[in-house]
mmCIF file of C-alpha atoms and ligand atoms in Angstrom:
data_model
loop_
_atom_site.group_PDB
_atom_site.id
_atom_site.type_symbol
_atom_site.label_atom_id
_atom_site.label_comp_id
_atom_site.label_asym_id
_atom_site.label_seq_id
_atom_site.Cartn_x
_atom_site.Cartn_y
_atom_site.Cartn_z
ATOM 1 C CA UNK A 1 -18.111 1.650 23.648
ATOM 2 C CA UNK A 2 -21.991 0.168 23.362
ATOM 3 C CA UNK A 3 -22.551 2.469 20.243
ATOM 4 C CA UNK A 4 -19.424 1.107 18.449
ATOM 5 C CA UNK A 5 -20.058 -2.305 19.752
ATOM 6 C CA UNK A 6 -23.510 -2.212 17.757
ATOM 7 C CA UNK A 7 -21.531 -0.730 14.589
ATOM 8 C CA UNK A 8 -19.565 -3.655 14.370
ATOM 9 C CA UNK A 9 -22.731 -6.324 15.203
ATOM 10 C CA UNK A 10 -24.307 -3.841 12.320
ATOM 11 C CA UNK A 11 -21.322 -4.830 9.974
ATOM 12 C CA UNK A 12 -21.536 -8.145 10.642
ATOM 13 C CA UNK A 13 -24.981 -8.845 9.757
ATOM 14 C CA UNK A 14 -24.576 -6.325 6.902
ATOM 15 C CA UNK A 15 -21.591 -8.232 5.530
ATOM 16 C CA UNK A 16 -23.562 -11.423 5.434
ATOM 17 C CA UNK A 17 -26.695 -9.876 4.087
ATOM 18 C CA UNK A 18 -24.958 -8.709 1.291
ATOM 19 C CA UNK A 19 -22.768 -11.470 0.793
ATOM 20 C CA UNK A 20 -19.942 -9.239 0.938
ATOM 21 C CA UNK A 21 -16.027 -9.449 2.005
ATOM 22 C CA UNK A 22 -14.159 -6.859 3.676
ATOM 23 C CA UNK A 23 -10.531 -6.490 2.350
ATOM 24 C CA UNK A 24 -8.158 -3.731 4.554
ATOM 25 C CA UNK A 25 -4.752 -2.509 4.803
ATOM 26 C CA UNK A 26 -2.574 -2.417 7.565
ATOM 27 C CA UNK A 27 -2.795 1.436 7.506
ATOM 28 C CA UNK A 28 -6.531 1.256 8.433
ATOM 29 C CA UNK A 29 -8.034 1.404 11.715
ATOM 30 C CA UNK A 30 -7.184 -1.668 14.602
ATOM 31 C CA UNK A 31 -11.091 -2.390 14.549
ATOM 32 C CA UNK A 32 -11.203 -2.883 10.817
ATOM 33 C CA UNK A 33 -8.663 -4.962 10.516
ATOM 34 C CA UNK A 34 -9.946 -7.366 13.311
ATOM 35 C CA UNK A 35 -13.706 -6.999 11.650
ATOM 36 C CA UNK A 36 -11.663 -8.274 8.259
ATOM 37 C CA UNK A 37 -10.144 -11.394 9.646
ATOM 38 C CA UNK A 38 -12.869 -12.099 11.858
ATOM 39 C CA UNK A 39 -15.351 -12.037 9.033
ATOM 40 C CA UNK A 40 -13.644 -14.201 6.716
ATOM 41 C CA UNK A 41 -12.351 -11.068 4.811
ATOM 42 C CA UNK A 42 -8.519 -10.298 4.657
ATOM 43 C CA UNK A 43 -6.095 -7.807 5.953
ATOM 44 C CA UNK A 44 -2.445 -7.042 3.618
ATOM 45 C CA UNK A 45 -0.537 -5.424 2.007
ATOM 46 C CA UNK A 46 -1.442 -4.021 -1.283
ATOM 47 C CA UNK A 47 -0.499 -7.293 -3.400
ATOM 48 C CA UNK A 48 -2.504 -9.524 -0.975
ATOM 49 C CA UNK A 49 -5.224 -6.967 -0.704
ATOM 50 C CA UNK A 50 -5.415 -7.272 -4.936
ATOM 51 C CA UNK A 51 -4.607 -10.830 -5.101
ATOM 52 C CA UNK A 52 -7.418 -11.792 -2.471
ATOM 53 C CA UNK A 53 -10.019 -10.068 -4.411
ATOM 54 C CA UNK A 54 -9.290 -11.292 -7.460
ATOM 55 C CA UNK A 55 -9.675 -15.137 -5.884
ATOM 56 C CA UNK A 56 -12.976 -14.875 -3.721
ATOM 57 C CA UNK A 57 -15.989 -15.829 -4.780
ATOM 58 C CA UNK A 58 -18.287 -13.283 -2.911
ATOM 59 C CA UNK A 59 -19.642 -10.761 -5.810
ATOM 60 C CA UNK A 60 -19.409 -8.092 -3.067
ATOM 61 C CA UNK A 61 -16.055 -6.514 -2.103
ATOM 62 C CA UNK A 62 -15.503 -3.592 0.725
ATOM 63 C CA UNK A 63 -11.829 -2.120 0.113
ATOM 64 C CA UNK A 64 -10.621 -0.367 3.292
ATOM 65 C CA UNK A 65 -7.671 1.735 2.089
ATOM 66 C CA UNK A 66 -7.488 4.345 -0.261
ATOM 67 C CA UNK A 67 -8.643 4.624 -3.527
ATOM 68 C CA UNK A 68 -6.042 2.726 -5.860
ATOM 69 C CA UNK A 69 -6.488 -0.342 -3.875
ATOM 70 C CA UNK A 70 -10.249 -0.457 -4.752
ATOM 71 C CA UNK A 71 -9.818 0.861 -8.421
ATOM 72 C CA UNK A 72 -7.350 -2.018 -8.430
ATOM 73 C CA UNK A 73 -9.874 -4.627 -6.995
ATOM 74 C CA UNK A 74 -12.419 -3.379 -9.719
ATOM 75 C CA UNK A 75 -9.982 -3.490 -12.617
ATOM 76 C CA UNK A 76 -9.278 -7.186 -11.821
ATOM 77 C CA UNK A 77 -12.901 -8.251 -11.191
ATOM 78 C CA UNK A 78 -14.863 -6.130 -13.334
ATOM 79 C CA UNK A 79 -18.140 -8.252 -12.705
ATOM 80 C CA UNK A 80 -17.853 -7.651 -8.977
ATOM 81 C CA UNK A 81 -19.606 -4.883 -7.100
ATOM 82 C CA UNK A 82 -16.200 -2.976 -5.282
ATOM 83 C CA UNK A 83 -17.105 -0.372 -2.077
ATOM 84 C CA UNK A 84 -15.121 1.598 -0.396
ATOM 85 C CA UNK A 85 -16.444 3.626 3.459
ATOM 86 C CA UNK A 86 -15.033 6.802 1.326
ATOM 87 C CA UNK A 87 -14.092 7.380 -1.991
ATOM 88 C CA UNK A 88 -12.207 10.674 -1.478
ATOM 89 C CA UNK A 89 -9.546 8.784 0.220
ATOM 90 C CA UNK A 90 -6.982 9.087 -2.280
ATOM 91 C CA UNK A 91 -2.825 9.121 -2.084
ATOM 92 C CA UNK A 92 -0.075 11.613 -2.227
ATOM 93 C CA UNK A 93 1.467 9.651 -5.222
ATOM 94 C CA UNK A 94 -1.523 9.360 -7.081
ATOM 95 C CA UNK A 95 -2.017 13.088 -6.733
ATOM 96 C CA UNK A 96 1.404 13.576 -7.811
ATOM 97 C CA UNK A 97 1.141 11.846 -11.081
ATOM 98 C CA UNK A 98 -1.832 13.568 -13.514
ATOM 99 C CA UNK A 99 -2.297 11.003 -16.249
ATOM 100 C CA UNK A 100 -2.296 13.523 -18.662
ATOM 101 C CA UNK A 101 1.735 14.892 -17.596
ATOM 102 C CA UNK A 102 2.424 11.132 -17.173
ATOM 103 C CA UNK A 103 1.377 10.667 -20.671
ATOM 104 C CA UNK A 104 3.749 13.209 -21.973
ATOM 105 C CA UNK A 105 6.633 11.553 -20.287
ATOM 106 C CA UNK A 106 6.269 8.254 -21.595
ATOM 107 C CA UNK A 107 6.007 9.651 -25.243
ATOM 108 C CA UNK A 108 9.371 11.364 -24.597
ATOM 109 C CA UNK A 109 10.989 8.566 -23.699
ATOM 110 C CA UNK A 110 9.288 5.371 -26.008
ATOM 111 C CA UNK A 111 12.553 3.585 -25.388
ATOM 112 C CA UNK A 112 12.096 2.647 -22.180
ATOM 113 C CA UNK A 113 9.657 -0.110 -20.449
ATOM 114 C CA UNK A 114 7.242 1.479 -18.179
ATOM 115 C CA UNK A 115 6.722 0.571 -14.794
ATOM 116 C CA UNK A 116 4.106 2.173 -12.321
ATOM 117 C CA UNK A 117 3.761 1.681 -8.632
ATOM 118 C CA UNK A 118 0.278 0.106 -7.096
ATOM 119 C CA UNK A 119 -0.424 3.691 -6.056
ATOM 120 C CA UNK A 120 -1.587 5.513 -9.075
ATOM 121 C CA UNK A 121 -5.104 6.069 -10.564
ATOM 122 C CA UNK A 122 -6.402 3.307 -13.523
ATOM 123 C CA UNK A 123 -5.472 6.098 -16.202
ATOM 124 C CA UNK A 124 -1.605 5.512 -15.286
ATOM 125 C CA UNK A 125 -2.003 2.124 -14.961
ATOM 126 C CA UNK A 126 -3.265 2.006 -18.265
ATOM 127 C CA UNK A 127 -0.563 3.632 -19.745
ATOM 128 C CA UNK A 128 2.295 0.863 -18.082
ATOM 129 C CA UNK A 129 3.866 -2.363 -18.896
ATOM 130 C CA UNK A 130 4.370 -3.144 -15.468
ATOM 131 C CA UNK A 131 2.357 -2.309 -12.364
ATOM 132 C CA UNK A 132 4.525 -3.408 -8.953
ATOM 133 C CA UNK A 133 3.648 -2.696 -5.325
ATOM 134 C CA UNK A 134 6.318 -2.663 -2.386
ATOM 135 C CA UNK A 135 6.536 -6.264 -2.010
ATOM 136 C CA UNK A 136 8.045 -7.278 -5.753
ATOM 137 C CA UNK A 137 8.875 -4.227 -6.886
ATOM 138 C CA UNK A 138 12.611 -5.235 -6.743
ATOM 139 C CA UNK A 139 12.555 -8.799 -8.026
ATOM 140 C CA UNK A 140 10.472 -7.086 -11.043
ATOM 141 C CA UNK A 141 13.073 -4.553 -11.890
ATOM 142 C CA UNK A 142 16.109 -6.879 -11.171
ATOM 143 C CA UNK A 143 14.323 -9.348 -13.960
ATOM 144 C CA UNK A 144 13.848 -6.957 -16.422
ATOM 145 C CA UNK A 145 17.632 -5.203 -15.769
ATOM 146 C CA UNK A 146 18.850 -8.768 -16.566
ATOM 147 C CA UNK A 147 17.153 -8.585 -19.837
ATOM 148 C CA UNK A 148 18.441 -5.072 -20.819
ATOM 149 C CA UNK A 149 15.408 -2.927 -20.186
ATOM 150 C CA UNK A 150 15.363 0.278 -19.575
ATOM 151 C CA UNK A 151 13.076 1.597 -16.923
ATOM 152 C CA UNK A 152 10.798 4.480 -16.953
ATOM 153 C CA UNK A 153 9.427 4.852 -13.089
ATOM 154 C CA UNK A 154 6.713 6.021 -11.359
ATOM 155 C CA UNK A 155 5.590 7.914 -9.041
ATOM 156 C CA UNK A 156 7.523 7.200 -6.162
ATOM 157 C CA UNK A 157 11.011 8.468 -6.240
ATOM 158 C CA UNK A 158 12.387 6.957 -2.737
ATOM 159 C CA UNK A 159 11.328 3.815 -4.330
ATOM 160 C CA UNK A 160 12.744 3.975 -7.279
ATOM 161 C CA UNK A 161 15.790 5.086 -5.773
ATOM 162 C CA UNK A 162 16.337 1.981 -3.246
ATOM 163 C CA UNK A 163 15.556 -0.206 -6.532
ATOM 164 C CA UNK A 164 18.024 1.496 -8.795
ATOM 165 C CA UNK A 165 20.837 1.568 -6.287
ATOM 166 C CA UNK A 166 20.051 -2.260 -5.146
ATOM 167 C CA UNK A 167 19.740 -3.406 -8.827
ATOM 168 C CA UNK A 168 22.115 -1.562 -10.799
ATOM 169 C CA UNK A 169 19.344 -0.830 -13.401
ATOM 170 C CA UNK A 170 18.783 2.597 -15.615
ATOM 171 C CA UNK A 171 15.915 4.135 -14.375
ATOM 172 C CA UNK A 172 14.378 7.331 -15.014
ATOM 173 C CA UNK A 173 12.569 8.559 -11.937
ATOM 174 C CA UNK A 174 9.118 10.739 -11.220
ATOM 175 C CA UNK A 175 9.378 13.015 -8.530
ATOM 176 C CA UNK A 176 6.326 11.778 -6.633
ATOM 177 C CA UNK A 177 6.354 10.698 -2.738
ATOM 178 C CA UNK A 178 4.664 9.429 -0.033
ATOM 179 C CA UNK A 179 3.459 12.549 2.393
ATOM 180 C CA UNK A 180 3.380 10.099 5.528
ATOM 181 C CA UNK A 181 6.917 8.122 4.279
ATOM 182 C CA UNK A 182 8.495 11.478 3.182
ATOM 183 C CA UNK A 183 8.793 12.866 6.852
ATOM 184 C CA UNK A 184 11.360 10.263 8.306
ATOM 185 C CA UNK A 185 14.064 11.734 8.890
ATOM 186 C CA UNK A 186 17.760 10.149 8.747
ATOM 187 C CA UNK A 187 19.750 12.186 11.535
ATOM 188 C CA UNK A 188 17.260 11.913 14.128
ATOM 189 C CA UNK A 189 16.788 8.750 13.259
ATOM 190 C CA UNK A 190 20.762 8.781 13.764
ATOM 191 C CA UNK A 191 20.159 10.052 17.291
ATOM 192 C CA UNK A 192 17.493 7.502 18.481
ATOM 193 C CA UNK A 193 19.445 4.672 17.412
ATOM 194 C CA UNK A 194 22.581 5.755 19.362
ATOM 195 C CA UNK A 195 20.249 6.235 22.448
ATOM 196 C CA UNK A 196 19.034 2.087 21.834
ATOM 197 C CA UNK A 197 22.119 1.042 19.896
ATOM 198 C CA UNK A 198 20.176 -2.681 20.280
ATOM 199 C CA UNK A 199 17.446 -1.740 18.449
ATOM 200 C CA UNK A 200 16.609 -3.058 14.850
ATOM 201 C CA UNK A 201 15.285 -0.240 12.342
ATOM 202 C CA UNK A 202 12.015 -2.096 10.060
ATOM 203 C CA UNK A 203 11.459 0.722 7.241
ATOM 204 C CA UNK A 204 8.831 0.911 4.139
ATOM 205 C CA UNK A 205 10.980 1.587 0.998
ATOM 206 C CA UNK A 206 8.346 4.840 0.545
ATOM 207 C CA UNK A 207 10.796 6.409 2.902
ATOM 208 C CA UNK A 208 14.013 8.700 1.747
ATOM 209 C CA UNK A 209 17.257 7.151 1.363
ATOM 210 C CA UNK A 210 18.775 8.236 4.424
ATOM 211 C CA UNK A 211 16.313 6.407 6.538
ATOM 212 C CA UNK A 212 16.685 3.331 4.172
ATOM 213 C CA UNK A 213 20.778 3.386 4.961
ATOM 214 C CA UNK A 214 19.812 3.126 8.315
ATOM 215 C CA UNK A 215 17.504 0.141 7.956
ATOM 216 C CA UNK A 216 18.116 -3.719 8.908
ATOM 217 C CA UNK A 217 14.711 -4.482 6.610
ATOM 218 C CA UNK A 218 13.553 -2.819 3.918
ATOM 219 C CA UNK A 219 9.976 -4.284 2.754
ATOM 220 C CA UNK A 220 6.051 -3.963 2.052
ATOM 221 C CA UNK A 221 4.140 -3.944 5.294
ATOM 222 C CA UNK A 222 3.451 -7.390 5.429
ATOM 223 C CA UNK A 223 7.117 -8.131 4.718
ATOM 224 C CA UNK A 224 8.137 -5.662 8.156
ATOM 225 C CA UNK A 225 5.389 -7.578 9.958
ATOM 226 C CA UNK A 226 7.288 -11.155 9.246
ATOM 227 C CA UNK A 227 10.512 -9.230 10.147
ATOM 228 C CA UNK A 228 9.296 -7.837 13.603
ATOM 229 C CA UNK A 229 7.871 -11.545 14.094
ATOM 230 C CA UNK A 230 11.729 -13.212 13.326
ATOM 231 C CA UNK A 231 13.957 -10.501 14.819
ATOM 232 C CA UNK A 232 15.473 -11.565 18.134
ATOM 233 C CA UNK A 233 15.594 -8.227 18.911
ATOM 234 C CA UNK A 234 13.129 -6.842 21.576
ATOM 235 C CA UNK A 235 13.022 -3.540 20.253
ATOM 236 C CA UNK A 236 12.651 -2.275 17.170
ATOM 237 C CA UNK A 237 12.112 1.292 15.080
ATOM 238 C CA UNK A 238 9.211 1.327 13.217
ATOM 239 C CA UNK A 239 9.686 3.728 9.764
ATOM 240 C CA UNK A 240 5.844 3.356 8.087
ATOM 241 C CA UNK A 241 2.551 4.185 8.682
ATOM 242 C CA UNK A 242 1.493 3.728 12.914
ATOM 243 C CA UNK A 243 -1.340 1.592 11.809
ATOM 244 C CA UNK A 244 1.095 -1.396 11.350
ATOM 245 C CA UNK A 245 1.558 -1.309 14.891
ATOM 246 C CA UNK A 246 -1.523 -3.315 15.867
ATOM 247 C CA UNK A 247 -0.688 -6.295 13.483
ATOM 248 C CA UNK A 248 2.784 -6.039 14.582
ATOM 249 C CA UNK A 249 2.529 -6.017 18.252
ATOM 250 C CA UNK A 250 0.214 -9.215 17.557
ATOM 251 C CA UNK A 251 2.936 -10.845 15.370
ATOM 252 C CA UNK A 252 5.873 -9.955 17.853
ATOM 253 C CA UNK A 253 4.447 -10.197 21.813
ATOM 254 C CA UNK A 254 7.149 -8.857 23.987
ATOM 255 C CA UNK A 255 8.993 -7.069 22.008
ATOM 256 C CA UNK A 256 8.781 -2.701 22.119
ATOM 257 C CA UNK A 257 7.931 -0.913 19.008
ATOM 258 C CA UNK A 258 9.232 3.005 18.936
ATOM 259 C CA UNK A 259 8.035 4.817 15.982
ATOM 260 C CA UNK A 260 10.784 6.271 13.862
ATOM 261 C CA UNK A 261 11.299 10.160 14.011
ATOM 262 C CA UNK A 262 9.282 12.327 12.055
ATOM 263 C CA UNK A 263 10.779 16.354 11.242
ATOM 264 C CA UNK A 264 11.913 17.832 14.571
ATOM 265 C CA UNK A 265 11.093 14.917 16.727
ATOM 266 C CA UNK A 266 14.766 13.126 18.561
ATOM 267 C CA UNK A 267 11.892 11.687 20.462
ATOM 268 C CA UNK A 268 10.000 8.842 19.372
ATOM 269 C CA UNK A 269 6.326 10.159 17.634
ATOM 270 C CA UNK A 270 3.275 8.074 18.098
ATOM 271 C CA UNK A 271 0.504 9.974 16.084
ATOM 272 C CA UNK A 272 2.813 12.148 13.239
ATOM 273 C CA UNK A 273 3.351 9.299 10.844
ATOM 274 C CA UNK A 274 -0.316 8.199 10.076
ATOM 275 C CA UNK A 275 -1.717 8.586 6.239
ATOM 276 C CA UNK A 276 -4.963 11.146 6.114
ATOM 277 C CA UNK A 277 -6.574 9.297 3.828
ATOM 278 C CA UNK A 278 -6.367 5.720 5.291
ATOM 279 C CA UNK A 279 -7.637 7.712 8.305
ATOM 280 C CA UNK A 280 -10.970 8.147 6.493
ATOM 281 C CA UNK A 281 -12.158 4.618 6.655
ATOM 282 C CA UNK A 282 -13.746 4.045 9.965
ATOM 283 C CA UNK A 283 -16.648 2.198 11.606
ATOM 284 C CA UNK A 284 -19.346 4.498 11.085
ATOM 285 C CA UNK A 285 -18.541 5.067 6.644
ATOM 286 C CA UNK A 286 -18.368 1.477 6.493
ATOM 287 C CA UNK A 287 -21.644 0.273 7.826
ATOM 288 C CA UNK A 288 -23.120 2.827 5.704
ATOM 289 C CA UNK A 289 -21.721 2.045 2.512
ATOM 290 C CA UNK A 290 -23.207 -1.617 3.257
ATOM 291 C CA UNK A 291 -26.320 -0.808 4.375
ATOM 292 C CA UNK A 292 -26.990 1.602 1.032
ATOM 293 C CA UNK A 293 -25.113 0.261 -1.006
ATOM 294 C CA UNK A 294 -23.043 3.752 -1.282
ATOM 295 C CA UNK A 295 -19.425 4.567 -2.718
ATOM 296 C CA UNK A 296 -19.296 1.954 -5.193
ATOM 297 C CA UNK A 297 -16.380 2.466 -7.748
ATOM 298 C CA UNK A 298 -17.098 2.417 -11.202
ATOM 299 C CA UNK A 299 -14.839 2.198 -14.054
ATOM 300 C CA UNK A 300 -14.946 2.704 -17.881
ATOM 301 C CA UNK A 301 -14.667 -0.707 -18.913
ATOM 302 C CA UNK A 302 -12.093 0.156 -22.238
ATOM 303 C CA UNK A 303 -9.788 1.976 -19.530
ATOM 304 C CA UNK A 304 -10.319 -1.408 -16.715
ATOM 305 C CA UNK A 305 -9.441 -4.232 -19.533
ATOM 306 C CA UNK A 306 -6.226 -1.491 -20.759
ATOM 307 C CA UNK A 307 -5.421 -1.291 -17.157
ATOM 308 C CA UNK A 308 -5.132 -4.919 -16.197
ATOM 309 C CA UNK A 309 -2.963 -6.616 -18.376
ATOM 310 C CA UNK A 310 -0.077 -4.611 -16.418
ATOM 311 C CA UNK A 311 -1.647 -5.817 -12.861
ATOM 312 C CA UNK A 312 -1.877 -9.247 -14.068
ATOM 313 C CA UNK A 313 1.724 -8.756 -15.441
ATOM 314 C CA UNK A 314 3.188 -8.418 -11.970
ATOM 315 C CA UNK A 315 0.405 -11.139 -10.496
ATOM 316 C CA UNK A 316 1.953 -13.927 -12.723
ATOM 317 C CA UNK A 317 5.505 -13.088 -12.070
ATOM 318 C CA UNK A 318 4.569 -13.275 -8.231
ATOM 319 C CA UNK A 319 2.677 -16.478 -8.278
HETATM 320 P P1 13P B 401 2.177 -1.973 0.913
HETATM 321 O O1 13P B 401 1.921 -2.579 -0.417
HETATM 322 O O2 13P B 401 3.556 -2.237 1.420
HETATM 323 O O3 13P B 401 1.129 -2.417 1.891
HETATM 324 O O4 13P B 401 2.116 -0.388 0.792
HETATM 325 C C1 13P B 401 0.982 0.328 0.419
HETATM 326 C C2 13P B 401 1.059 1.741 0.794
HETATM 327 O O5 13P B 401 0.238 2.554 0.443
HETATM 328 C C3 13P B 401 2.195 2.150 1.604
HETATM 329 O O6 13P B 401 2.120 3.461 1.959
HETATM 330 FE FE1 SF4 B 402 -0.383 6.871 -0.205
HETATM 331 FE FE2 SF4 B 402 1.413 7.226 1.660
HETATM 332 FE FE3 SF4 B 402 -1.138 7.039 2.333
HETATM 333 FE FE4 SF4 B 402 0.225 4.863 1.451
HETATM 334 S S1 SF4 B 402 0.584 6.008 3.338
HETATM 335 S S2 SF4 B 402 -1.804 5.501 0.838
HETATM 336 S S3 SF4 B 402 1.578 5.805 -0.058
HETATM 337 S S4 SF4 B 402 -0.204 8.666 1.098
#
């Protein structure tokens, strides 16, 4: 406990040294989140996280997620210096969707307006009209199915599933997914709620449609945080990433928080449903990164500018 207690002091004076801001996901460790608000930094979901960087004036971001969240930061402040604790932490849907392949599909189908989700590399990006994250992804698509677009979507197909059916539109889907989202699983989900027929069920749209069915809110994790907050419900099934559990018990005092059932589990799982890669980002990476000056992304600056105007795209429809 003294050892990570002088980590974080270590961060601190770090973080002012190099005039930097922390920026973290939900996903990421309970003591970097708390280091990011307590700091002056900022801990959302992956719009916030992108929209925050863009706005502050520090010339010094540290992104504590996974990869597309800094490449993101970078691509919308190209002057700023953007670390991350570990650059290998990547996604399952970025992995899922080689630029090259992605390429190929969009030429097959020029008709159609592209659309990307948040988590893809800046080579994807660059190849969109639209970039969307969980939070607007559905007020996006609904706007441009009211103009007669076509959609092109990817990567992830539980996503772009929930969007189709809610909006109606003509979307072609990639098959990517979400390796922590992917494992809910709708009948024992099925079975927990008939053992706490009371409960509400909060889910991430990353997860399949039979666990969406079963959901009273669908939404970005910021979006399930403000839901756990307003529920009257005192207990609720949680169908994202654990990490969300810190912010949410905070939000929502009193109230019991099962996580949703991962494959083979009736039982509520505490540790299944946790993403690898946001798992990388801990104490120990990110005071190094400061004090060195380590992990810094870089980005072509042709394949940055290409890769923003679809980012900024979705940023002026939200604001
Ligand atoms: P949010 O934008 O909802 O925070 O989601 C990001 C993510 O990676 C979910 O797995
Ligand atoms: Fe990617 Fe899933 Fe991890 Fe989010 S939780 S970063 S979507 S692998």
């Amino acid at each position: 406990a003294g050892e990570r207690a002088a980590c974080v002091a270590r961060i601190r004076e770090l973080l002012a040294r190099e005039r930097a801001v922390l920026v973290a996901h939900y996903y990421v460790d309970a003591e970097l989140q708390e280091l990011a608000e307590e700091t002056g930094g900022c801990v959302g979901d992956s719009l916030e996280m992108a929209r925050f960087g863009r706005d502050h004036e520090a010339r010094t971001l540290v992104v504590a997620g996974v990869r597309f969240m800094g490449e993101t930061a970078k691509i919308l402040s190209p002057d700023k210096r953007i670390l991350m604790p570990d650059l290998d932490a990547t996604c399952s849907l970025d992995l899922g969707c080689p630029a090259a392949d992605f390429a190929a599909w969009c030429d097959a189908h020029p008709d159609r307006t592209v659309v990307v989700y948040a988590n893809t590399s800046a080579e994807v990006k660059a190849r969109a009209d639209w970039v969307v994250t969980s939070s607007i992804a559905l007020d996006v698509i609904a706007d441009l199915h009211a103009r007669g677009e076509k959609i092109l979507w990817a990567p992830d197909r539980h996503l772009g599933d929930y969007v189709q059916r809610q909006t109606g539109a003509d979307m072609l889907l990639w098959q990517g997914s979400c390796l922590v989202h992917d494992e809910f699983k709708g009948t024992e989900l099925e079975l927990l709620r008939a053992e706490h027929p009371q409960a509400k069920v909060l889910a991430h749209p990353e997860s399949p449609a039979a666990v969406l069915a079963q959901a009273d809110v669908v939404g970005s994790t910021t979006q399930l945080i403000e839901a756990a907050r307003k529920f009257d419900a005192g207990l609720l099934i949680v169908a994202t990433d654990q990490g969300i559990l810190h912010k949410m018990r905070a939000a929502a005092p009193g109230k019991t928080f099962l996580a949703a059932p991962t494959a083979g589990n009736s039982a509520s799982c505490k540790s299944c449903a946790h993403c690898p890669w946001m798992a990388m980002n801990a104490l120990s990476n990110l005071a190094e990164t400061l004090e060195h000056g380590r992990n810094e992304i870089r980005l072509d600056p042709a394949l940055g500018l290409r890769a923003k105007a679809p980012i900024d795209r979705m940023l002026d429809f939200a604001d």
